[in-house]
Short mmCIF file of C-alpha atoms in Angstrom, two decimals:
data_model
loop_
_atom_site.label_atom_id
_atom_site.label_comp_id
_atom_site.label_asym_id
_atom_site.label_seq_id
_atom_site.Cartn_x
_atom_site.Cartn_y
_atom_site.Cartn_z
CA MET A 1 25.05 -18.53 -146.26
CA SER A 2 24.17 -20.05 -142.90
CA GLU A 3 20.81 -21.59 -141.99
CA THR A 4 20.09 -19.01 -139.33
CA LYS A 5 18.25 -16.04 -140.76
CA SER A 6 19.55 -12.61 -140.07
CA THR A 7 18.22 -9.08 -139.67
CA ASN A 8 20.55 -6.09 -140.01
CA ILE A 9 19.25 -2.66 -139.17
CA ILE A 10 21.14 0.58 -139.70
CA LEU A 11 19.81 3.08 -137.18
CA PHE A 12 20.77 6.47 -138.61
CA SER A 13 17.92 8.45 -137.09
CA GLY A 14 18.03 10.12 -133.71
CA ASP A 15 14.25 10.24 -133.40
CA TYR A 16 12.59 8.48 -130.47
CA ASP A 17 9.78 7.04 -132.57
CA LYS A 18 12.07 5.75 -135.33
CA ALA A 19 14.42 4.20 -132.78
CA MET A 20 11.38 2.53 -131.19
CA ALA A 21 10.42 1.08 -134.56
CA ALA A 22 13.98 -0.19 -135.06
CA TYR A 23 14.09 -1.87 -131.66
CA ILE A 24 10.59 -3.36 -131.97
CA ILE A 25 11.50 -4.95 -135.31
CA ALA A 26 14.84 -6.10 -133.91
CA ASN A 27 13.28 -7.68 -130.83
CA GLY A 28 10.62 -9.30 -132.99
CA ALA A 29 13.23 -10.78 -135.33
CA ALA A 30 15.26 -12.06 -132.37
CA ALA A 31 12.14 -13.77 -131.02
CA TYR A 32 11.99 -15.56 -134.39
CA ASP A 33 15.56 -16.76 -133.90
CA HIS A 34 17.16 -14.35 -136.31
CA ASN A 35 20.71 -13.27 -135.71
CA VAL A 36 20.06 -9.54 -135.27
CA THR A 37 22.39 -6.57 -135.50
CA ILE A 38 21.58 -2.89 -135.05
CA PHE A 39 24.33 -0.73 -136.51
CA HIS A 40 24.07 2.73 -134.92
CA THR A 41 25.46 5.54 -137.02
CA PHE A 42 25.19 9.34 -137.04
CA TRP A 43 22.29 10.51 -134.81
CA GLY A 44 21.32 6.92 -134.05
CA LEU A 45 24.38 6.76 -131.79
CA ASN A 46 22.49 8.86 -129.28
CA ALA A 47 20.33 5.85 -128.43
CA LEU A 48 23.45 4.22 -127.01
CA ARG A 49 24.59 7.12 -124.85
CA LYS A 50 24.61 6.72 -121.11
CA ASP A 51 22.21 9.11 -119.45
CA GLU A 52 24.68 10.46 -116.95
CA GLN A 53 27.46 12.87 -117.92
CA VAL A 54 30.75 11.08 -118.38
CA SER A 55 33.98 12.94 -117.83
CA VAL A 56 36.16 12.59 -120.92
CA LYS A 57 38.60 14.88 -122.63
CA LYS A 58 37.08 16.75 -125.57
CA ASN A 59 37.92 19.72 -127.71
CA PHE A 60 35.59 22.69 -127.99
CA MET A 61 33.60 21.38 -130.95
CA GLU A 62 33.20 17.93 -129.44
CA LYS A 63 31.93 19.47 -126.22
CA MET A 64 29.35 21.43 -128.18
CA PHE A 65 28.14 18.36 -130.03
CA GLY A 66 28.07 16.47 -126.75
CA LYS A 67 25.87 19.08 -125.14
CA MET A 68 23.53 19.57 -128.06
CA MET A 69 22.81 15.93 -128.74
CA PRO A 70 20.41 14.00 -126.50
CA ARG A 71 22.13 12.01 -123.76
CA GLY A 72 20.58 8.57 -124.14
CA ALA A 73 17.46 6.99 -125.54
CA ASP A 74 15.10 8.54 -123.04
CA LYS A 75 15.98 12.07 -124.11
CA MET A 76 15.55 11.69 -127.85
CA GLY A 77 12.92 13.81 -129.64
CA ILE A 78 10.31 12.53 -132.04
CA SER A 79 10.30 12.86 -135.82
CA LYS A 80 7.09 14.79 -136.25
CA MET A 81 7.11 17.80 -133.98
CA ASN A 82 4.95 19.61 -136.50
CA TYR A 83 1.88 17.61 -135.56
CA ALA A 84 1.22 20.38 -133.07
CA GLY A 85 1.13 19.17 -129.52
CA PHE A 86 2.87 15.90 -130.25
CA GLY A 87 5.99 15.53 -128.31
CA PRO A 88 7.94 12.79 -126.66
CA LYS A 89 6.00 13.38 -123.47
CA MET A 90 2.64 12.84 -125.13
CA ILE A 91 3.87 9.70 -126.87
CA LYS A 92 5.33 8.40 -123.63
CA ASP A 93 2.10 9.06 -121.75
CA VAL A 94 0.14 7.11 -124.32
CA MET A 95 2.67 4.31 -124.27
CA LYS A 96 2.49 4.05 -120.52
CA LYS A 97 -1.27 3.88 -120.67
CA HIS A 98 -1.09 1.03 -123.17
CA ASN A 99 1.70 -0.73 -121.30
CA ALA A 100 3.98 -0.35 -124.33
CA MET A 101 7.66 -0.58 -123.57
CA PRO A 102 9.55 2.71 -123.56
CA LEU A 103 12.74 2.87 -125.62
CA PRO A 104 15.22 2.27 -122.78
CA ASP A 105 13.36 -0.94 -121.91
CA LEU A 106 13.35 -2.02 -125.55
CA ILE A 107 17.12 -1.54 -125.63
CA GLU A 108 17.55 -3.55 -122.45
CA MET A 109 15.39 -6.31 -123.91
CA ALA A 110 17.55 -6.26 -127.04
CA GLN A 111 20.64 -6.80 -124.92
CA GLU A 112 18.98 -9.67 -123.07
CA GLN A 113 18.10 -11.26 -126.41
CA ASP A 114 21.74 -11.04 -127.52
CA ILE A 115 21.06 -8.59 -130.29
CA ASN A 116 24.35 -7.13 -131.48
CA LEU A 117 24.36 -3.42 -130.74
CA VAL A 118 27.10 -1.86 -132.81
CA ALA A 119 28.36 1.72 -132.70
CA CYS A 120 29.82 3.08 -135.95
CA THR A 121 33.36 4.13 -135.10
CA MET A 122 33.65 6.57 -137.99
CA THR A 123 30.70 8.68 -136.90
CA MET A 124 31.65 8.37 -133.20
CA ASP A 125 34.88 10.00 -134.23
CA LEU A 126 33.09 12.71 -136.22
CA LEU A 127 30.70 13.58 -133.40
CA GLY A 128 33.39 13.28 -130.75
CA LEU A 129 31.69 10.46 -128.86
CA GLN A 130 33.95 8.19 -126.81
CA LYS A 131 33.46 4.62 -125.65
CA GLU A 132 33.13 5.71 -122.03
CA GLU A 133 30.01 7.68 -122.93
CA LEU A 134 28.20 4.75 -124.52
CA LEU A 135 26.44 1.76 -122.96
CA ASP A 136 28.57 -1.13 -121.79
CA GLU A 137 28.69 -4.38 -123.71
CA ILE A 138 28.19 -2.95 -127.15
CA GLU A 139 30.43 -3.53 -130.15
CA TYR A 140 32.43 -1.15 -132.28
CA ALA A 141 32.77 -1.48 -136.04
CA GLY A 142 32.78 0.30 -139.37
CA VAL A 143 31.03 0.06 -142.70
CA ALA A 144 33.06 -2.99 -143.79
CA ALA A 145 31.64 -5.06 -140.93
CA TYR A 146 28.16 -3.87 -141.79
CA ILE A 147 28.52 -4.94 -145.44
CA GLY A 148 29.90 -8.30 -144.33
CA ASP A 149 26.81 -8.93 -142.18
CA ALA A 150 24.20 -7.46 -144.48
CA GLU A 151 25.29 -9.14 -147.71
CA ASP A 152 24.06 -12.46 -146.33
CA GLY A 153 21.15 -10.92 -144.44
CA ASN A 154 17.47 -11.60 -144.93
CA VAL A 155 15.95 -8.40 -143.62
CA ASN A 156 18.11 -5.31 -144.19
CA LEU A 157 16.66 -1.95 -143.23
CA PHE A 158 17.89 1.65 -143.03
CA ILE A 159 15.95 3.57 -140.41
CA MET B 1 11.31 -19.94 -150.37
CA SER B 2 8.67 -19.79 -153.08
CA GLU B 3 9.34 -18.99 -156.73
CA THR B 4 7.30 -15.81 -156.64
CA LYS B 5 9.43 -12.83 -155.66
CA SER B 6 8.25 -10.58 -152.91
CA THR B 7 8.52 -6.94 -151.91
CA ASN B 8 7.81 -5.89 -148.32
CA ILE B 9 7.66 -2.22 -147.50
CA ILE B 10 7.30 -0.77 -144.03
CA LEU B 11 5.66 2.63 -144.37
CA PHE B 12 6.53 4.44 -141.16
CA SER B 13 6.46 7.96 -142.56
CA GLY B 14 3.38 10.16 -142.68
CA ASP B 15 4.82 12.36 -145.43
CA TYR B 16 2.92 12.64 -148.71
CA ASP B 17 6.05 12.39 -150.85
CA LYS B 18 7.49 9.39 -149.00
CA ALA B 19 4.14 7.60 -149.13
CA MET B 20 4.07 8.30 -152.88
CA ALA B 21 7.51 6.75 -153.25
CA ALA B 22 6.35 3.69 -151.26
CA TYR B 23 3.25 3.20 -153.41
CA ILE B 24 5.08 3.80 -156.70
CA ILE B 25 7.65 1.13 -155.81
CA ALA B 26 4.89 -1.20 -154.59
CA ASN B 27 2.83 -0.80 -157.75
CA GLY B 28 5.95 -1.26 -159.87
CA ALA B 29 6.87 -4.46 -158.05
CA ALA B 30 3.29 -5.77 -158.40
CA ALA B 31 3.47 -5.12 -162.15
CA TYR B 32 6.53 -7.40 -162.14
CA ASP B 33 4.49 -10.12 -160.46
CA HIS B 34 5.96 -9.69 -157.02
CA ASN B 35 3.85 -10.55 -154.04
CA VAL B 36 3.75 -7.10 -152.42
CA THR B 37 2.95 -6.01 -148.87
CA ILE B 38 2.92 -2.53 -147.42
CA PHE B 39 3.01 -2.66 -143.65
CA HIS B 40 1.73 0.70 -142.32
CA THR B 41 3.01 1.64 -138.90
CA PHE B 42 3.17 4.82 -136.82
CA TRP B 43 2.47 7.91 -139.00
CA GLY B 44 2.21 5.75 -142.11
CA LEU B 45 -1.17 4.59 -140.81
CA ASN B 46 -2.58 7.97 -141.80
CA ALA B 47 -2.38 6.95 -145.46
CA LEU B 48 -5.06 4.36 -144.69
CA ARG B 49 -7.49 6.67 -142.90
CA LYS B 50 -10.86 7.34 -144.47
CA ASP B 51 -11.25 10.98 -145.36
CA GLU B 52 -14.60 11.42 -143.67
CA GLN B 53 -14.97 11.60 -139.89
CA VAL B 54 -16.02 8.29 -138.42
CA SER B 55 -17.94 8.21 -135.19
CA VAL B 56 -16.15 5.94 -132.73
CA LYS B 57 -15.71 6.01 -128.98
CA LYS B 58 -12.43 7.53 -127.93
CA ASN B 59 -10.86 8.89 -124.80
CA PHE B 60 -9.53 12.43 -124.59
CA MET B 61 -5.99 11.64 -125.76
CA GLU B 62 -7.19 9.48 -128.62
CA LYS B 63 -9.49 12.27 -129.77
CA MET B 64 -6.57 14.69 -129.75
CA PHE B 65 -4.39 12.37 -131.80
CA GLY B 66 -7.32 11.78 -134.14
CA LYS B 67 -7.75 15.49 -134.73
CA MET B 68 -4.08 16.35 -135.11
CA MET B 69 -3.18 13.62 -137.55
CA PRO B 70 -4.13 13.96 -141.23
CA ARG B 71 -7.34 12.19 -142.16
CA GLY B 72 -6.34 10.17 -145.17
CA ALA B 73 -3.70 10.19 -147.87
CA ASP B 74 -4.86 13.36 -149.55
CA LYS B 75 -4.29 15.43 -146.41
CA MET B 76 -0.75 14.34 -145.62
CA GLY B 77 2.03 16.96 -145.62
CA ILE B 78 5.35 16.67 -147.40
CA SER B 79 8.71 15.92 -145.85
CA LYS B 80 10.57 19.07 -146.80
CA MET B 81 8.53 22.08 -145.77
CA ASN B 82 11.75 24.02 -145.39
CA TYR B 83 12.27 24.29 -149.13
CA ALA B 84 10.35 27.54 -148.82
CA GLY B 85 7.24 27.60 -150.98
CA PHE B 86 7.09 23.85 -151.36
CA GLY B 87 3.94 22.41 -150.01
CA PRO B 88 1.61 19.60 -150.83
CA LYS B 89 -0.39 21.97 -153.00
CA MET B 90 2.58 22.89 -155.17
CA ILE B 91 3.58 19.25 -155.53
CA LYS B 92 0.02 18.29 -156.42
CA ASP B 93 -0.22 21.06 -159.02
CA VAL B 94 2.96 19.84 -160.66
CA MET B 95 1.77 16.24 -160.54
CA LYS B 96 -1.51 17.16 -162.18
CA LYS B 97 0.31 18.99 -164.94
CA HIS B 98 2.44 15.93 -165.61
CA ASN B 99 -0.50 13.53 -165.32
CA ALA B 100 1.22 11.81 -162.39
CA MET B 101 -1.13 9.86 -160.14
CA PRO B 102 -1.94 11.49 -156.80
CA LEU B 103 -1.52 9.36 -153.69
CA PRO B 104 -5.18 8.33 -153.26
CA ASP B 105 -5.15 6.99 -156.84
CA LEU B 106 -1.89 5.13 -156.20
CA ILE B 107 -3.50 3.49 -153.17
CA GLU B 108 -6.56 2.52 -155.20
CA MET B 109 -4.29 1.06 -157.88
CA ALA B 110 -2.46 -0.91 -155.20
CA GLN B 111 -5.75 -2.41 -154.03
CA GLU B 112 -6.66 -3.32 -157.61
CA GLN B 113 -3.29 -5.03 -158.01
CA ASP B 114 -3.94 -7.09 -154.87
CA ILE B 115 -1.13 -5.52 -152.90
CA ASN B 116 -1.53 -6.44 -149.23
CA LEU B 117 -2.17 -3.26 -147.28
CA VAL B 118 -1.54 -4.03 -143.64
CA ALA B 119 -2.18 -1.81 -140.63
CA CYS B 120 0.07 -2.37 -137.62
CA THR B 121 -2.26 -3.20 -134.76
CA MET B 122 0.22 -2.18 -132.05
CA THR B 123 0.56 1.38 -133.31
CA MET B 124 -3.17 1.64 -134.10
CA ASP B 125 -3.68 0.95 -130.46
CA LEU B 126 -1.09 3.52 -129.41
CA LEU B 127 -2.54 6.26 -131.62
CA GLY B 128 -6.11 5.31 -130.79
CA LEU B 129 -7.07 4.47 -134.38
CA GLN B 130 -9.90 2.00 -134.85
CA LYS B 131 -10.75 -0.30 -137.75
CA GLU B 132 -13.84 1.71 -138.63
CA GLU B 133 -11.62 4.73 -139.36
CA LEU B 134 -9.41 2.92 -141.85
CA LEU B 135 -10.05 1.89 -145.45
CA ASP B 136 -12.04 -1.25 -146.07
CA GLU B 137 -10.38 -4.45 -147.27
CA ILE B 138 -7.08 -3.95 -145.52
CA GLU B 139 -5.41 -6.42 -143.20
CA TYR B 140 -4.38 -6.17 -139.56
CA ALA B 141 -1.18 -7.61 -138.19
CA GLY B 142 1.80 -7.12 -135.94
CA VAL B 143 5.57 -7.27 -136.15
CA ALA B 144 5.61 -11.10 -136.14
CA ALA B 145 3.67 -11.22 -139.40
CA TYR B 146 6.03 -8.65 -140.90
CA ILE B 147 9.11 -10.70 -139.98
CA GLY B 148 7.47 -13.81 -141.40
CA ASP B 149 6.95 -12.10 -144.76
CA ALA B 150 10.18 -10.14 -144.94
CA GLU B 151 12.56 -12.95 -144.02
CA ASP B 152 11.85 -14.58 -147.38
CA GLY B 153 11.47 -11.27 -149.22
CA ASN B 154 13.56 -10.01 -152.09
CA VAL B 155 13.08 -6.27 -151.73
CA ASN B 156 12.64 -5.10 -148.12
CA LEU B 157 12.45 -1.37 -147.50
CA PHE B 158 11.75 0.91 -144.54
CA ILE B 159 10.27 4.20 -145.72
CA MET C 1 21.16 -14.80 -159.72
CA SER C 2 24.80 -14.05 -160.49
CA GLU C 3 27.72 -14.78 -158.18
CA THR C 4 28.56 -11.13 -157.77
CA LYS C 5 26.74 -9.64 -154.81
CA SER C 6 24.81 -6.45 -155.28
CA THR C 7 23.82 -3.40 -153.27
CA ASN C 8 20.94 -1.20 -154.42
CA ILE C 9 20.29 2.04 -152.62
CA ILE C 10 17.35 4.34 -153.24
CA LEU C 11 18.43 7.85 -152.26
CA PHE C 12 15.16 9.71 -151.70
CA SER C 13 16.48 12.18 -149.15
CA GLY C 14 17.97 15.54 -150.01
CA ASP C 15 19.80 15.80 -146.69
CA TYR C 16 23.58 16.14 -146.72
CA ASP C 17 24.10 13.70 -143.86
CA LYS C 18 21.78 11.03 -145.28
CA ALA C 19 23.39 11.33 -148.71
CA MET C 20 26.78 10.93 -147.00
CA ALA C 21 25.56 7.74 -145.34
CA ALA C 22 24.29 6.45 -148.69
CA TYR C 23 27.59 7.13 -150.45
CA ILE C 24 29.71 5.73 -147.61
CA ILE C 25 27.75 2.46 -147.68
CA ALA C 26 27.88 2.40 -151.48
CA ASN C 27 31.63 2.97 -151.60
CA GLY C 28 32.14 0.35 -148.89
CA ALA C 29 30.07 -2.20 -150.80
CA ALA C 30 31.99 -1.46 -154.01
CA ALA C 31 35.25 -2.03 -152.17
CA TYR C 32 33.86 -5.48 -151.33
CA ASP C 33 33.25 -6.13 -155.03
CA HIS C 34 29.52 -5.62 -154.94
CA ASN C 35 27.80 -4.36 -158.03
CA VAL C 36 26.41 -1.12 -156.60
CA THR C 37 23.61 1.14 -157.79
CA ILE C 38 22.33 4.34 -156.24
CA PHE C 39 18.92 5.22 -157.58
CA HIS C 40 18.32 8.95 -156.98
CA THR C 41 14.71 9.95 -156.71
CA PHE C 42 12.78 12.99 -155.44
CA TRP C 43 15.07 15.24 -153.32
CA GLY C 44 17.95 12.81 -153.70
CA LEU C 45 18.29 14.04 -157.28
CA ASN C 46 19.84 17.22 -155.90
CA ALA C 47 23.01 15.29 -155.09
CA LEU C 48 23.50 14.86 -158.84
CA ARG C 49 23.00 18.49 -159.84
CA LYS C 50 25.91 20.40 -161.32
CA ASP C 51 26.89 23.29 -159.12
CA GLU C 52 26.88 25.88 -161.88
CA GLN C 53 23.67 27.24 -163.37
CA VAL C 54 22.80 25.55 -166.64
CA SER C 55 20.76 27.39 -169.21
CA VAL C 56 17.77 25.27 -170.14
CA LYS C 57 14.21 26.13 -171.11
CA LYS C 58 11.80 25.87 -168.19
CA ASN C 59 8.31 26.98 -167.38
CA PHE C 60 7.56 29.17 -164.38
CA MET C 61 7.02 26.34 -161.89
CA GLU C 62 10.12 24.47 -163.00
CA LYS C 63 12.19 27.63 -162.60
CA MET C 64 10.87 28.02 -159.08
CA PHE C 65 11.72 24.44 -158.14
CA GLY C 66 15.10 24.88 -159.77
CA LYS C 67 15.87 27.94 -157.67
CA MET C 68 14.56 26.57 -154.40
CA MET C 69 16.34 23.24 -154.50
CA PRO C 70 20.04 23.00 -153.68
CA ARG C 71 22.30 23.04 -156.72
CA GLY C 72 24.55 20.05 -156.13
CA ALA C 73 25.77 17.93 -153.26
CA ASP C 74 27.81 20.64 -151.62
CA LYS C 75 24.76 22.84 -151.07
CA MET C 76 22.47 20.30 -149.45
CA GLY C 77 21.24 20.92 -145.90
CA ILE C 78 21.35 18.42 -143.05
CA SER C 79 18.45 16.46 -141.60
CA LYS C 80 18.54 17.71 -138.04
CA MET C 81 18.56 21.49 -138.05
CA ASN C 82 16.73 21.43 -134.76
CA TYR C 83 19.82 20.35 -132.87
CA ALA C 84 20.44 24.06 -132.38
CA GLY C 85 23.67 25.24 -133.93
CA PHE C 86 24.13 22.20 -136.11
CA GLY C 87 24.33 23.09 -139.71
CA PRO C 88 26.10 21.84 -142.78
CA LYS C 89 28.95 24.21 -142.01
CA MET C 90 29.54 22.77 -138.56
CA ILE C 91 29.43 19.23 -139.88
CA LYS C 92 31.79 20.12 -142.71
CA ASP C 93 34.24 21.77 -140.30
CA VAL C 94 34.29 18.65 -138.16
CA MET C 95 34.70 16.44 -141.20
CA LYS C 96 37.62 18.48 -142.44
CA LYS C 97 39.27 18.22 -139.06
CA HIS C 98 38.91 14.45 -139.11
CA ASN C 99 39.96 14.18 -142.74
CA ALA C 100 36.58 12.68 -143.59
CA MET C 101 35.61 12.97 -147.24
CA PRO C 102 32.99 15.60 -148.03
CA LEU C 103 30.00 14.52 -150.11
CA PRO C 104 31.25 15.76 -153.50
CA ASP C 105 34.43 13.69 -153.01
CA LEU C 106 32.39 10.65 -152.00
CA ILE C 107 30.39 11.01 -155.22
CA GLU C 108 33.56 11.32 -157.28
CA MET C 109 34.94 8.21 -155.58
CA ALA C 110 31.70 6.39 -156.39
CA GLN C 111 32.13 7.25 -160.05
CA GLU C 112 35.73 6.05 -160.00
CA GLN C 113 34.56 2.76 -158.46
CA ASP C 114 32.02 2.31 -161.28
CA ILE C 115 29.03 2.61 -159.01
CA ASN C 116 25.93 3.09 -161.13
CA LEU C 117 24.48 6.50 -160.38
CA VAL C 118 20.94 6.54 -161.68
CA ALA C 119 18.54 9.48 -161.89
CA CYS C 120 14.84 8.64 -161.67
CA THR C 121 13.31 10.00 -164.86
CA MET C 122 9.80 10.26 -163.43
CA THR C 123 10.79 12.56 -160.59
CA MET C 124 13.18 14.55 -162.86
CA ASP C 125 10.14 15.26 -164.92
CA LEU C 126 8.05 16.23 -161.90
CA LEU C 127 10.69 18.60 -160.53
CA GLY C 128 11.56 19.96 -163.97
CA LEU C 129 15.19 18.80 -163.87
CA GLN C 130 16.85 18.22 -167.23
CA LYS C 131 19.80 16.04 -168.17
CA GLU C 132 21.99 19.06 -168.89
CA GLU C 133 21.67 20.10 -165.25
CA LEU C 134 22.90 16.79 -163.84
CA LEU C 135 26.39 15.33 -163.62
CA ASP C 136 27.82 13.71 -166.73
CA GLU C 137 28.11 9.95 -167.02
CA ILE C 138 25.10 9.05 -164.97
CA GLU C 139 22.25 6.80 -166.07
CA TYR C 140 18.55 7.46 -166.44
CA ALA C 141 15.89 4.96 -165.51
CA GLY C 142 12.53 4.39 -163.87
CA VAL C 143 11.04 2.20 -161.17
CA ALA C 144 10.98 -0.89 -163.44
CA ALA C 145 14.78 -0.84 -163.75
CA TYR C 146 15.08 -0.43 -159.98
CA ILE C 147 12.87 -3.47 -159.32
CA GLY C 148 14.85 -5.49 -161.86
CA ASP C 149 18.10 -4.72 -160.02
CA ALA C 150 16.82 -4.93 -156.46
CA GLU C 151 14.92 -8.21 -156.76
CA ASP C 152 18.23 -10.06 -157.05
CA GLY C 153 20.05 -7.70 -154.70
CA ASN C 154 21.72 -8.58 -151.42
CA VAL C 155 21.63 -5.23 -149.66
CA ASN C 156 18.60 -3.08 -150.54
CA LEU C 157 18.16 0.17 -148.67
CA PHE C 158 15.83 3.18 -148.85
CA ILE C 159 17.55 6.29 -147.54
#
């Protein structure tokens, strides 16, 4: 076990607010000199999508998934739509007012702080997402790499 | 790292059943002499709201949030409304029948066991919640304090 | 603390995709020689239900819960129904195409790898689930046993 502390977050959720929480914790841990990894799997992969459409070859099902899922962090929905009027727009308005960083900025900050942003290759395959569609300078790995990191980790979270 | 073990739970969810799970684990860990902290952020803050209306100055948006969000643990909804007839009432009826502790009692027990109940100041600010609206004898902190606790923690969970 | 590393997952969710994530991580950790436990509580108990109907004595409320909740892993819904056409069927079709293991197979693999599958007795009681209705060769325990395992654990997750 090394001296440097480490934080390993699995981001499973595709909700804007949960992804915000993940990135706020990650950026906080990086500020405290942790070695930080966010492992994006299932719907959490959407946070890593580029916001423009990328031309790649897909079968029918993959095209459907591609269209239905939000294209990038800024387009993700929030977890509690049932609190009536709440919606990403309302949250974003409030955030702007309070000078809180929106999710795309939190992701950029994470990259500047050398947080390891990992895309789960198994679920990319399942959902038909290709490397060209995801942000540049991220890593690709599977569950084995996650276990290898997390087993020596200090703060391990599933979000 | 001290000898005392520690459990650090982030309660992000505003669901009655998830908050129950958080408090049951927390109370269990406290019974095993862990130093226990529940860090309430986003919708999890609602578990700490007083159930009466508190008169504080708010702007329009903050008033709206205040009205839409549940006022206190007893008013929180459950995570799986789609299991047809399930609702907080049904769950509470079953709990009563089995002499299980309802959420407000679990929170009271947590306070008696000296569990640290922390409200995340950043999200309080976002949602327009003020100290007067939350339970007495809780603490206020941000992500830095959470990292400081969790990095030496034994059981770290995000709920 | 023993030399063997350990992974302790609380499966609270009754969603097919989240249960898949839990079992994929668990099977991965077991392949890396971790001592692995999945503690099934609340809706996560449904993953352990037998798929046939089991004749046991229940009161009215317990019968209702029994009927409303999915009977076994294969019948669980997914977490994001709001992504339009997504449904368990679509996910399962894609998984089949990619030769990914469906949830019942992941559970069987977990049993073959000697992963400890634990049912939370407190929530079994609440939901009126009886041992006869759950898979054979699982264990039964409460929060105290979970804390005992997790406090020395390496990877602790709440899913």
